[in-house]
PDB file of C-alpha atoms in Angstrom:
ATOM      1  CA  UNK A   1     -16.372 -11.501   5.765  1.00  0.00           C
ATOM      2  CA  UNK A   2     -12.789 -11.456   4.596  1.00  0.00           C
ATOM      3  CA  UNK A   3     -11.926  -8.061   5.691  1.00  0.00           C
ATOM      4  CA  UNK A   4     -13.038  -9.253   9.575  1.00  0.00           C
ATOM      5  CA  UNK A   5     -10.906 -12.552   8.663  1.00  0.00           C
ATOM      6  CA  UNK A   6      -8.037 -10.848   7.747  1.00  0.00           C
ATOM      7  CA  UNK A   7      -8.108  -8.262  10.588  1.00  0.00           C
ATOM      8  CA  UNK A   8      -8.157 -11.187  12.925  1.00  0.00           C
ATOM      9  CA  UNK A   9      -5.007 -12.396  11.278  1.00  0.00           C
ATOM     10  CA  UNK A  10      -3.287  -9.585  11.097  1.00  0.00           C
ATOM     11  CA  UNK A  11      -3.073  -9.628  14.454  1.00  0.00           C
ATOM     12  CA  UNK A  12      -1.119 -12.344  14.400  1.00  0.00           C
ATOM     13  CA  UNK A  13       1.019 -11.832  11.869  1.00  0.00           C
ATOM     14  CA  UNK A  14       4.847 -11.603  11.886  1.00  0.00           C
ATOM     15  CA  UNK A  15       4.440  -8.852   8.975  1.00  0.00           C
ATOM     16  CA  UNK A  16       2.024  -6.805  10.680  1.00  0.00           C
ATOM     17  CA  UNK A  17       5.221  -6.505  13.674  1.00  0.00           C
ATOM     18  CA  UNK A  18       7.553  -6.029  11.391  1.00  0.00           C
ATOM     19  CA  UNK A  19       5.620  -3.065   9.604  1.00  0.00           C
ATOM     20  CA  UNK A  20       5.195  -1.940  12.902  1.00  0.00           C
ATOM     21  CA  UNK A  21       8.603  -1.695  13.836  1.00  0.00           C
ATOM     22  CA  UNK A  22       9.643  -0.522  10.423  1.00  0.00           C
ATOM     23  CA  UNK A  23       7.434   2.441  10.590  1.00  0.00           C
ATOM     24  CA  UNK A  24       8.790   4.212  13.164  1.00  0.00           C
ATOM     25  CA  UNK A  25      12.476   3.669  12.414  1.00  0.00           C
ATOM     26  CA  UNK A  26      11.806   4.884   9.148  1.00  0.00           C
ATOM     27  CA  UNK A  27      10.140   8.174  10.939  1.00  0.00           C
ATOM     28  CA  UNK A  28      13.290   8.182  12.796  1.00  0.00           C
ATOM     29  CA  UNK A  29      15.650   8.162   9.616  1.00  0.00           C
ATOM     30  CA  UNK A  30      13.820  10.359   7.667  1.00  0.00           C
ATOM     31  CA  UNK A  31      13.063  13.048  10.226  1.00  0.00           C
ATOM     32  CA  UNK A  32      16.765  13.135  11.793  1.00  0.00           C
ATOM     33  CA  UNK A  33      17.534  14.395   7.753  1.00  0.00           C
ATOM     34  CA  UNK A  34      15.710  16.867   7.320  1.00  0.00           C
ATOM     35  CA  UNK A  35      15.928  18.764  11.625  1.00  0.00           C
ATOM     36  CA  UNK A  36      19.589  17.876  10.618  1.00  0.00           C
ATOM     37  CA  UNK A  37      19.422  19.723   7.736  1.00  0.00           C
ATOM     38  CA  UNK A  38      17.340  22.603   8.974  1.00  0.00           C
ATOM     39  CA  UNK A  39      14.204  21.952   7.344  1.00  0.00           C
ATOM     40  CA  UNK A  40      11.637  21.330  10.097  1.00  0.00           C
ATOM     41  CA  UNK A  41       8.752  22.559   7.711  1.00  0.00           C
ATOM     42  CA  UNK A  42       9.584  18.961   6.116  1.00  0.00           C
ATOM     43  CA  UNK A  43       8.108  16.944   9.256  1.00  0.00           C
ATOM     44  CA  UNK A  44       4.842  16.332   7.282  1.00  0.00           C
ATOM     45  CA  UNK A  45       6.810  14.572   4.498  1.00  0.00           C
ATOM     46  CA  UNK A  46       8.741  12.794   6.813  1.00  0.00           C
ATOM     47  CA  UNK A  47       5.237  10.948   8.695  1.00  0.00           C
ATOM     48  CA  UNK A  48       3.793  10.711   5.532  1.00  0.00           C
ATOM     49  CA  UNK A  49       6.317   8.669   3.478  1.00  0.00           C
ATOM     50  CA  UNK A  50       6.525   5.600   6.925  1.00  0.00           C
ATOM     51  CA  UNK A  51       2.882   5.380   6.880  1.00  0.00           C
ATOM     52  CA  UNK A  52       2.123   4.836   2.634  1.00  0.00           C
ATOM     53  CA  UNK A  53       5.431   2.745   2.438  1.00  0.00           C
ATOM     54  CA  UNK A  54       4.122   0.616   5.423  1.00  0.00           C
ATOM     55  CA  UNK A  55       0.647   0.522   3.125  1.00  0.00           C
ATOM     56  CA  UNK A  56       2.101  -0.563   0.179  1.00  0.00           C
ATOM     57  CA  UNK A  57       4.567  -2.923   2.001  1.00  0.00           C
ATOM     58  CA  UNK A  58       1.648  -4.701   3.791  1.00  0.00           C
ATOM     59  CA  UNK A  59      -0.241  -5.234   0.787  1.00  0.00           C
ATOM     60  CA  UNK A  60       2.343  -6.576  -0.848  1.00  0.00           C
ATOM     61  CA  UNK A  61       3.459  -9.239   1.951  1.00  0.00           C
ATOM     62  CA  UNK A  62      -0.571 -10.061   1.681  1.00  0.00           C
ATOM     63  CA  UNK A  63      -1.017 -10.271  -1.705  1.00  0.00           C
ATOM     64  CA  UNK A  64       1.682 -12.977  -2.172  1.00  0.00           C
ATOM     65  CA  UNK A  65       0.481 -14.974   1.194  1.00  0.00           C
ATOM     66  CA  UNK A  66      -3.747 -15.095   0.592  1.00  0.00           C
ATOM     67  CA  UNK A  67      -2.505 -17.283  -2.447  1.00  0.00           C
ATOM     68  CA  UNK A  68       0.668 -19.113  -1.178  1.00  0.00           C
ATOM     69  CA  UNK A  69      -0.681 -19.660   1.692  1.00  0.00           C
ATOM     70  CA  UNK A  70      -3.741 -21.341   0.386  1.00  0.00           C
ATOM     71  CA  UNK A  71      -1.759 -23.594  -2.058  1.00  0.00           C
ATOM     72  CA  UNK A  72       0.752 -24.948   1.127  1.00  0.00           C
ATOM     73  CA  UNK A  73      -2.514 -25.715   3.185  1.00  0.00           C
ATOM     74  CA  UNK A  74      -4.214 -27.457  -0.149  1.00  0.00           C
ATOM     75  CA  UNK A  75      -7.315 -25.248   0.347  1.00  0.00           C
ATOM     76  CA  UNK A  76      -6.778 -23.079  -3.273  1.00  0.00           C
ATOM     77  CA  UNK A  77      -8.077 -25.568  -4.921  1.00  0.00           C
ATOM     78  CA  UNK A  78     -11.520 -25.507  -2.878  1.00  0.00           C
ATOM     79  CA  UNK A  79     -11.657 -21.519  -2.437  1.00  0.00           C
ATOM     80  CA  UNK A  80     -11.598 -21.449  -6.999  1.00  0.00           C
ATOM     81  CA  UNK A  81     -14.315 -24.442  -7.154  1.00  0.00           C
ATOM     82  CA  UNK A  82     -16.545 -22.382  -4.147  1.00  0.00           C
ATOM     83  CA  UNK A  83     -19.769 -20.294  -5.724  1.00  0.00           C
ATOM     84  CA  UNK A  84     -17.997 -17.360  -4.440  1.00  0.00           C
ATOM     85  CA  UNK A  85     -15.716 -15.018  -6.212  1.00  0.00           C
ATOM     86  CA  UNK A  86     -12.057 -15.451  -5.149  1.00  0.00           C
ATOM     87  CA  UNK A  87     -11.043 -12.294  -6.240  1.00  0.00           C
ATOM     88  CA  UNK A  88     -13.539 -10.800  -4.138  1.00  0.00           C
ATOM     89  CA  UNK A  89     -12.401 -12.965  -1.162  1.00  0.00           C
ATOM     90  CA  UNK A  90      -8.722 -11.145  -2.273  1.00  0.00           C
ATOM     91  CA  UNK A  91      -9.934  -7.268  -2.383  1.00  0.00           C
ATOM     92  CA  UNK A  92     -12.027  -7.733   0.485  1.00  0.00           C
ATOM     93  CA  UNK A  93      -9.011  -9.288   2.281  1.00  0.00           C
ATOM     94  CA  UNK A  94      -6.612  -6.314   0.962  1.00  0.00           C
ATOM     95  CA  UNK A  95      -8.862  -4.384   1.968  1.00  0.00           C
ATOM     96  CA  UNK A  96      -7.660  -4.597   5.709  1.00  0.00           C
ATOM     97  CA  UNK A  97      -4.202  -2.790   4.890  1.00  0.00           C
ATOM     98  CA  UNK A  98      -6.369   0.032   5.961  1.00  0.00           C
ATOM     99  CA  UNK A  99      -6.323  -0.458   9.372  1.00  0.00           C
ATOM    100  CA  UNK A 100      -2.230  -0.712   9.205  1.00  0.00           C
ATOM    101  CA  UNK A 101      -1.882   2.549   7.552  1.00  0.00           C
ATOM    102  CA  UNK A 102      -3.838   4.103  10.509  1.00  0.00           C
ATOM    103  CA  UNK A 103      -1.588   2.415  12.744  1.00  0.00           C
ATOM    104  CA  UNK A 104       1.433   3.531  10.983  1.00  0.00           C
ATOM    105  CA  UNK A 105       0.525   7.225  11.028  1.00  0.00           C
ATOM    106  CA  UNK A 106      -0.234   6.666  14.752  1.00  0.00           C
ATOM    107  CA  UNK A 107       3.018   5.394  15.314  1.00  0.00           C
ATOM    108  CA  UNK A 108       4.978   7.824  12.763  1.00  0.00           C
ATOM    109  CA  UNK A 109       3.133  11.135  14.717  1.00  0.00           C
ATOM    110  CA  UNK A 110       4.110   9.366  18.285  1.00  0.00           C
ATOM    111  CA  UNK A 111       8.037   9.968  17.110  1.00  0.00           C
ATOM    112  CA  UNK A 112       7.892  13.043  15.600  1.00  0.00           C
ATOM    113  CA  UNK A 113       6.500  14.667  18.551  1.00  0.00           C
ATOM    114  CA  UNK A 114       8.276  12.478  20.819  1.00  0.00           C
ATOM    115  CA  UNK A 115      11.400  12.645  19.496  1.00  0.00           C
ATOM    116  CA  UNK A 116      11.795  15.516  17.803  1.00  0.00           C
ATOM    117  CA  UNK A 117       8.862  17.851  19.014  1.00  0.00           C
ATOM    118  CA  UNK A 118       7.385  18.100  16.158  1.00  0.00           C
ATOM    119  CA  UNK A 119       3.723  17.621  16.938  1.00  0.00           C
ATOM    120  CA  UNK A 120       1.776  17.565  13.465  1.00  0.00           C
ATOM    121  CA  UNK A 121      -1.756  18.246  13.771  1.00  0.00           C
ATOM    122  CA  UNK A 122      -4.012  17.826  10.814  1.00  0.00           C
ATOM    123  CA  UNK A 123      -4.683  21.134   9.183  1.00  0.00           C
ATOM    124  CA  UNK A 124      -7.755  19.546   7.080  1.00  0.00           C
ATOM    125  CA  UNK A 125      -8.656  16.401   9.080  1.00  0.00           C
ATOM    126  CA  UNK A 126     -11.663  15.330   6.702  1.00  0.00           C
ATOM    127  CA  UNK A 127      -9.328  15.101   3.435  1.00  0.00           C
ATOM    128  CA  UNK A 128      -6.776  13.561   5.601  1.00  0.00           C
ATOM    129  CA  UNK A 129      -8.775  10.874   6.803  1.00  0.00           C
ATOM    130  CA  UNK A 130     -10.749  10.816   3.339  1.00  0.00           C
ATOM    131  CA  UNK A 131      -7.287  10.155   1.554  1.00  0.00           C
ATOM    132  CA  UNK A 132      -5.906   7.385   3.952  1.00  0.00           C
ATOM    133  CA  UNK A 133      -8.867   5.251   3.236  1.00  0.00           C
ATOM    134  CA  UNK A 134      -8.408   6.360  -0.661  1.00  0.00           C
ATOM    135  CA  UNK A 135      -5.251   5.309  -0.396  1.00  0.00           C
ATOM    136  CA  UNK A 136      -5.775   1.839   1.682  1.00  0.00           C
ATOM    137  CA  UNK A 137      -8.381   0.994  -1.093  1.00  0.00           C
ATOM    138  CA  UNK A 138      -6.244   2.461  -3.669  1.00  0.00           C
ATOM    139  CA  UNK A 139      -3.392  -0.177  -2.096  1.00  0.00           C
ATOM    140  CA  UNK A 140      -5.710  -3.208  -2.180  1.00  0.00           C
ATOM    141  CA  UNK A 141      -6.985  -2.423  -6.006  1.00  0.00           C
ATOM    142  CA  UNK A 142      -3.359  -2.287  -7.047  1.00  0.00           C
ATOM    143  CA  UNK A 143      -1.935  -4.998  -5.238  1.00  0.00           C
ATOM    144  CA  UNK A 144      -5.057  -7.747  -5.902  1.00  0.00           C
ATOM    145  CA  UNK A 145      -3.143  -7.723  -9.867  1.00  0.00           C
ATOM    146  CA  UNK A 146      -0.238  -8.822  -7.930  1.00  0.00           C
ATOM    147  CA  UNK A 147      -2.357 -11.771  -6.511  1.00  0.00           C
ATOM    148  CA  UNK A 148      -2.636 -12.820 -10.273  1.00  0.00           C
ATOM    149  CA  UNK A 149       1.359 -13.237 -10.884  1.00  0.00           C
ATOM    150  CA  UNK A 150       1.480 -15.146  -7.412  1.00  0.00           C
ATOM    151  CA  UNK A 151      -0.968 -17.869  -8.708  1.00  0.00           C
ATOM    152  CA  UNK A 152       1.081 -17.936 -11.883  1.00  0.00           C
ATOM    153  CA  UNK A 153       4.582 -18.052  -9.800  1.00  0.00           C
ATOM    154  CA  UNK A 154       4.862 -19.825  -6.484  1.00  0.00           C
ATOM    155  CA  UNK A 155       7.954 -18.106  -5.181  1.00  0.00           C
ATOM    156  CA  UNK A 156       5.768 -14.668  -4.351  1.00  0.00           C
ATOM    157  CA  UNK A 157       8.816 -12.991  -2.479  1.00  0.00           C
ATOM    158  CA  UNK A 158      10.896 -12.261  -5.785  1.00  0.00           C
ATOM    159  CA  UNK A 159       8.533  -9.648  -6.874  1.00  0.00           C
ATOM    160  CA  UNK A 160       7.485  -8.929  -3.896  1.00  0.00           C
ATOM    161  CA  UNK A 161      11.230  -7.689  -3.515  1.00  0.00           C
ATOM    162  CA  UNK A 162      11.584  -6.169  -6.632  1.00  0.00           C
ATOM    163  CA  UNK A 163       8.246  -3.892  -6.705  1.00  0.00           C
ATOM    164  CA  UNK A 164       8.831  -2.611  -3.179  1.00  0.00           C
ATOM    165  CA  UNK A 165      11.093   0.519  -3.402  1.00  0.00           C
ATOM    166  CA  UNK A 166      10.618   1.385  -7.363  1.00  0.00           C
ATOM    167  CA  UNK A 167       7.068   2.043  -5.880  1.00  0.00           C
ATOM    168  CA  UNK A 168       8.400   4.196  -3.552  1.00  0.00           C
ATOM    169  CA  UNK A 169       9.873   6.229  -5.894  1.00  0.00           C
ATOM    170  CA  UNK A 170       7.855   6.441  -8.545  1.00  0.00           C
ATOM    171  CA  UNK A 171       5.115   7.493  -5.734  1.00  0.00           C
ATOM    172  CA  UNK A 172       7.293  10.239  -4.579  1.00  0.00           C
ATOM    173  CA  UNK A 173       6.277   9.025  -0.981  1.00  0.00           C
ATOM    174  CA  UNK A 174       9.132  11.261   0.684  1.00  0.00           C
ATOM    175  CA  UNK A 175      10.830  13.076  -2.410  1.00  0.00           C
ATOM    176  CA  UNK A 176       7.381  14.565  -3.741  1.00  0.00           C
ATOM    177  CA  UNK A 177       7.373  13.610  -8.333  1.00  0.00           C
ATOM    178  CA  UNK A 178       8.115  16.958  -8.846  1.00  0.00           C
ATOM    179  CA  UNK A 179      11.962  16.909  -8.413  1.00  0.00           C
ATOM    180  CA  UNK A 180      12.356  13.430  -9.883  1.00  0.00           C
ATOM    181  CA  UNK A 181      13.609  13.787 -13.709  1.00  0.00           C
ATOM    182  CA  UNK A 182      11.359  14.640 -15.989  1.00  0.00           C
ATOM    183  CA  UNK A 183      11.741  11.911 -18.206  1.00  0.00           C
ATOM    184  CA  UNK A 184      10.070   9.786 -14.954  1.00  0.00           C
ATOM    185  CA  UNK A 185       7.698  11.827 -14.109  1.00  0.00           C
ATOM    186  CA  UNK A 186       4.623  11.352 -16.454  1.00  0.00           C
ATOM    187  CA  UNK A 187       5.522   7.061 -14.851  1.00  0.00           C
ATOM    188  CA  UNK A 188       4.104   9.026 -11.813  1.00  0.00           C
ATOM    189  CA  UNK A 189       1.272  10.199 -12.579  1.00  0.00           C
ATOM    190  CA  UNK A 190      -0.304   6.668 -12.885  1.00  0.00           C
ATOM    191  CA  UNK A 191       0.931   5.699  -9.893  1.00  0.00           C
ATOM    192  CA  UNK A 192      -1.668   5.811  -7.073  1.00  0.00           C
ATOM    193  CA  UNK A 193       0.820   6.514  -4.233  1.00  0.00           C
ATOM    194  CA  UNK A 194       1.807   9.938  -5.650  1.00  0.00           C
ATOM    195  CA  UNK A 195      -1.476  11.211  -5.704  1.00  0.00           C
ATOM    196  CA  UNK A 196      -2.305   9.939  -2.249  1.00  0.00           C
ATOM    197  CA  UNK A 197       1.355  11.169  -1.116  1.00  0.00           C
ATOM    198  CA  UNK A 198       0.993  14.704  -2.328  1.00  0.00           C
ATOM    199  CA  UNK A 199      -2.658  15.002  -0.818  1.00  0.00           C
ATOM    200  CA  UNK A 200      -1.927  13.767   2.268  1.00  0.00           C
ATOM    201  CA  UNK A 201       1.263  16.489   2.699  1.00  0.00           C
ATOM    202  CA  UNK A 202      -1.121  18.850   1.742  1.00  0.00           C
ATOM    203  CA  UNK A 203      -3.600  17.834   4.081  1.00  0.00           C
ATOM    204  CA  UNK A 204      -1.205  18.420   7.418  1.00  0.00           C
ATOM    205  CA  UNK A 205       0.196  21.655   5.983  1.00  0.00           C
ATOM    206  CA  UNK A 206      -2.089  25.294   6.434  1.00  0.00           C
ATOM    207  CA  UNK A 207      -2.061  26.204   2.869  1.00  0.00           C
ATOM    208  CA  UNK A 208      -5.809  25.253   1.834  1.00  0.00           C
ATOM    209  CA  UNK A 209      -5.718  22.062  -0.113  1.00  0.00           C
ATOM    210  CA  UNK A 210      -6.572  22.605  -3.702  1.00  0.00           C
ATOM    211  CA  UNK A 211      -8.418  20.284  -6.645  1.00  0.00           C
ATOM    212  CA  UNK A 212      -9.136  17.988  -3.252  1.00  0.00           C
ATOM    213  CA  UNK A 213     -12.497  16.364  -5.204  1.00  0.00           C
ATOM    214  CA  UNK A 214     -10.548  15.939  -8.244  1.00  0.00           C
ATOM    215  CA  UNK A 215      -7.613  14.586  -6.727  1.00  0.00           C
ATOM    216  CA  UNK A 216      -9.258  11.935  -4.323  1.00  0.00           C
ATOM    217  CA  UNK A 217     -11.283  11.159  -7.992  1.00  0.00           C
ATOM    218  CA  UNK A 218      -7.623  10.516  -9.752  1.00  0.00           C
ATOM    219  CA  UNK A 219      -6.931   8.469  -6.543  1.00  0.00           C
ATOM    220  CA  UNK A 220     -10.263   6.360  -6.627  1.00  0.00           C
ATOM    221  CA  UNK A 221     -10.184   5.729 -10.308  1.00  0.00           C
ATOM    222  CA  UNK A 222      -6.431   4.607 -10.539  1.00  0.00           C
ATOM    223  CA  UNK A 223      -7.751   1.684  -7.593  1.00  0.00           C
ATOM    224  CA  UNK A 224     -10.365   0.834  -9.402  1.00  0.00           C
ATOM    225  CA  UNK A 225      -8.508   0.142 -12.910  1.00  0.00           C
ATOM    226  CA  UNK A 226      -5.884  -2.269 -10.846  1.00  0.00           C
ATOM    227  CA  UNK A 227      -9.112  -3.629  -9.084  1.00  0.00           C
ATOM    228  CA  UNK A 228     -10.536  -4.143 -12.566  1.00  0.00           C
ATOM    229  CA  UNK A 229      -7.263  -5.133 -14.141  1.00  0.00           C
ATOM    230  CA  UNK A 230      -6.990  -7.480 -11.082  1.00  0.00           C
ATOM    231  CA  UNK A 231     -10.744  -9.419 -11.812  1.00  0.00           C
ATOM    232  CA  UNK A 232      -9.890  -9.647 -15.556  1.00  0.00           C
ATOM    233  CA  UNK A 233      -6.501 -11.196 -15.169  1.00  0.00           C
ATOM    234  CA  UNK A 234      -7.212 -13.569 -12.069  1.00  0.00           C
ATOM    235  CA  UNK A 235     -10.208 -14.614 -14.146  1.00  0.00           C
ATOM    236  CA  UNK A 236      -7.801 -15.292 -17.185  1.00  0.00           C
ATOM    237  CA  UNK A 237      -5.262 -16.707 -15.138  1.00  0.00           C
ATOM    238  CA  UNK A 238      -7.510 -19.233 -13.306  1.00  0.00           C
ATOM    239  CA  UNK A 239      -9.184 -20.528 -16.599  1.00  0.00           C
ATOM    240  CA  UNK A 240      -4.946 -21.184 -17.202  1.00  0.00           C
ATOM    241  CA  UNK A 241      -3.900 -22.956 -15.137  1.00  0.00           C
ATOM    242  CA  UNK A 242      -6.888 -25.220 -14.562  1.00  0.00           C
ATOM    243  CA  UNK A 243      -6.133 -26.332 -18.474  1.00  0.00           C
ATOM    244  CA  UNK A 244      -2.317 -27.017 -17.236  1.00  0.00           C
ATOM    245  CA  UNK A 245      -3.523 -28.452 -13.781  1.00  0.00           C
ATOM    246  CA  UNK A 246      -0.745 -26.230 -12.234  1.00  0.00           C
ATOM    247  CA  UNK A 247      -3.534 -24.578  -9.452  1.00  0.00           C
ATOM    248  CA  UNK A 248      -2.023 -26.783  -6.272  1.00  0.00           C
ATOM    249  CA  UNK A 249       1.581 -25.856  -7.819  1.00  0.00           C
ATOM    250  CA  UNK A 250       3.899 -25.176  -4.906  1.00  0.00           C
TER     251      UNK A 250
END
């Protein structure tokens, strides 16, 4: 029920337009480097990258508004005392980032072959499509801890700001982890968006795709410790703030 909610107000959303503008632009930027710079085998990375950083960028925007939101319209306070779970009610709501990261690999394979003829066509279709919906779920596990911190702090959009593009790098969404330093590089592994980045490249490329159960398992298991974390801590948090009577905080 709150995944069909939240697709209906996605629709309407100012940062559903803005990912959608962002996304391409970023395709844009990123491809013009590396046909610029004679590497056209790089195309993959470069529609790749616009569609997980639109992911994680949506989920983020969410994560901060299903609670914020809620609070401004002096409904929190009913969803919390409600038989159902309001974490689940978050996830489920997450859950619809899915649908934008199809959208922004539609949008990111439009401009490469518009613009720069560089018409990418799956080389492994099933573990590309299996690893965008990883990776969507992956997103929402992650970002429903997030939720937690914006029911703690009102002002969402400070670390909303400040977890955008360390997750970008740390998730080696264009620059794969492997040419980061090494001393960052085990910070990587436990960061969802490299493993979906990597096996996504993979995916688009010829090369057979290797380990493809066991990485999609790395990928599932790292959403489903943030989902976990996410239950625990909301629960924890909740229990909080009702003692303070903070909840309706704005």
């Amino acid at each position: 029920m709150g995944f069909a909610f939240q697709l209906r107000m996605i629709r309407r959303s100012p940062d559903t337009a803005l990912v959608c503008v962002t996304a391409p632009l970023y395709t844009l930027i990123l491809l013009a480097i590396t046909e610029h710079g004679g590497r056209g085998d790089l195309a993959a990375y470069g529609v790749v990258a616009p569609t997980l950083m639109a992911l994680w960028t949506m989920a983020l925007n969410l994560a901060g508004q299903i609670i914020t939101e809620e609070r401004i319209l002096g409904t929190l306070e009913g969803l919390v005392a409600a038989p159902a779970s309001l974490w689940v009610l978050v996830i489920s709501r997450l859950s619809a980032v899915t649908v934008v990261g199809l959208v922004a690999f539609a949008e990111a394979w439009l401009v490469a072959g518009a613009a720069f003829g560089r018409w990418i066509v799956p080389a492994h279709g099933a573990v590309f499509l299996i690893t965008l919906s990883a990776a969507g779920l992956a997103t929402a596990g992650t970002a429903s801890v997030l939720s937690t911190l914006f029911v703690l702090a009102p002002n969402a959009r400070t670390i909303q700001n400040t977890l955008t593009y360390p997750f970008y790098l740390l998730g080696g969404v264009m620059v794969p982890v492997s040419h980061l330093p090494a001393w960052l590089r085990p910070a990587s592994a436990v960061v969802f968006l490299s493993w979906a980045a990597d096996l996504l490249r993979d995916s688009l490329l010829d090369p057979p795709v290797h380990h493809v159960a066991l990485r999609l398992l790395t990928l599932a298991v790292l959403g489903a410790a943030g989902a976990a974390i996410g239950a625990v801590l909301l629960k924890q948090v909740l229990r909080h703030v009702r003692m303070l009577g903070t909840l309706a905080r704005t």
